[in-house]
C-alpha atoms as one frame of an Amber mdcrd trajectory, in Angstrom:
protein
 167.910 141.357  95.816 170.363 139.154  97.287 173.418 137.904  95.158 173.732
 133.979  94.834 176.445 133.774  96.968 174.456 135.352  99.753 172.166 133.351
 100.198 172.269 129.360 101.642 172.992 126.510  99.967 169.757 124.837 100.728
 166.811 125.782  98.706 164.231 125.558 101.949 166.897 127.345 104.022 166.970
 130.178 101.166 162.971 130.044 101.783 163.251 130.338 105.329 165.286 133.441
 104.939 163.261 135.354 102.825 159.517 134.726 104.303 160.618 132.825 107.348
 159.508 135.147 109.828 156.044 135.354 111.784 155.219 139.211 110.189 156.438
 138.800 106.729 154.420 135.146 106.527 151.004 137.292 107.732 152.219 140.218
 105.089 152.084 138.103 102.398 148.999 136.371 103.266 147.310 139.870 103.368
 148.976 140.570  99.991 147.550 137.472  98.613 144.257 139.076  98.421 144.867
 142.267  97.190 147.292 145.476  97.197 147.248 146.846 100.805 148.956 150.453
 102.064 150.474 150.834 105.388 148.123 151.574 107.909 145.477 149.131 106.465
 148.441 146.201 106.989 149.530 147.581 110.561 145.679 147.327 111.232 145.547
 144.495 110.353 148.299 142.747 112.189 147.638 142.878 115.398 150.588 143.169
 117.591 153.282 144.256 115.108 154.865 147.471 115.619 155.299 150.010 112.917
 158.982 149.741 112.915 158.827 146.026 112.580 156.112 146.252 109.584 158.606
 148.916 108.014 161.540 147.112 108.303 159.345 143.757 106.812 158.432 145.844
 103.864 161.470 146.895 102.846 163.100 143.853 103.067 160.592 141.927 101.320
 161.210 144.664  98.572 164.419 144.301  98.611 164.437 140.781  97.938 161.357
 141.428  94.986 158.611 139.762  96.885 156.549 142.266  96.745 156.119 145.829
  95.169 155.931 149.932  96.538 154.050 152.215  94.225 154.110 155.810  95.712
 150.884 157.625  93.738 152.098 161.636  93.269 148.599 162.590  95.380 148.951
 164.507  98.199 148.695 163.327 100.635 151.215 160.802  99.319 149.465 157.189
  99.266 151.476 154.270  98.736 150.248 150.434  98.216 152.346 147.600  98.613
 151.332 144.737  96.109 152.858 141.134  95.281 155.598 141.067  92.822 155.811
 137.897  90.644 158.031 136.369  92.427 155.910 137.092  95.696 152.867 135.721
  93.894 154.420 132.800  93.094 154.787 132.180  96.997 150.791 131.230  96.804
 151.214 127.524  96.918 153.244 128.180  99.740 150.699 129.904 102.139 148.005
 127.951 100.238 149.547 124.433 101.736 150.546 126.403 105.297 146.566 127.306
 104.929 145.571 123.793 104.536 147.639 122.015 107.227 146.112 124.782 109.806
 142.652 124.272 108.988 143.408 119.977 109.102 145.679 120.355 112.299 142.892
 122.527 114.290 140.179 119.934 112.787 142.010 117.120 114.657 142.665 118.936
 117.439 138.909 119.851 117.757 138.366 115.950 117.717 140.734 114.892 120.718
């Protein structure tokens, strides 16, 4: 996790830094729903590359938005799941999830 004094002064700016990109916004909305492993999120995101979704994950655990769990099963499988602090990111997407769905509606009307 990142230290206090690394991170900005502004609370939406701190926001921005830790979910503020395209992948890690459609990562958590996949992680919303349930635990996911790798290859079902790469699937899943069309378009990202699998050294962009690695480098996503591990900074998002980093920071403790979401969780690894490596199960000792070989073949390894690992699932990446919300942490609390990741969960508590629902409003969040919930509100992001809202404004789409009214912006297209409008949209649809013009």
């Amino acid at each position: 996790m990142k230290t206090k004094d690394e991170l900005p002064d502004c609370p939406v700016a701190t926001t921005v830094q830790l979910i503020g990109s395209k992948w890690k916004l459609l990562i958590l909305r996949n992680l919303l729903a349930r635990p996911w492993r790798f290859n079902e999120l790469r699937k899943s995101l069309d378009g990202i590359s699998q050294k962009v979704l690695t480098d996503s994950l591990r900074s998002m655990e980093e920071d403790g938005i979401i969780t690894r769990t490596v199960y000792p099963e070989i073949p390894p499988r690992v699932e990446y799941a919300l942490s609390g602090m990741g969960e508590s990111m629902r409003p969040i997407i919930t509100a992001m999830e809202s404004f789409g769905t009214d912006y297209k509606k409008i949209m649809e009307r013009e």
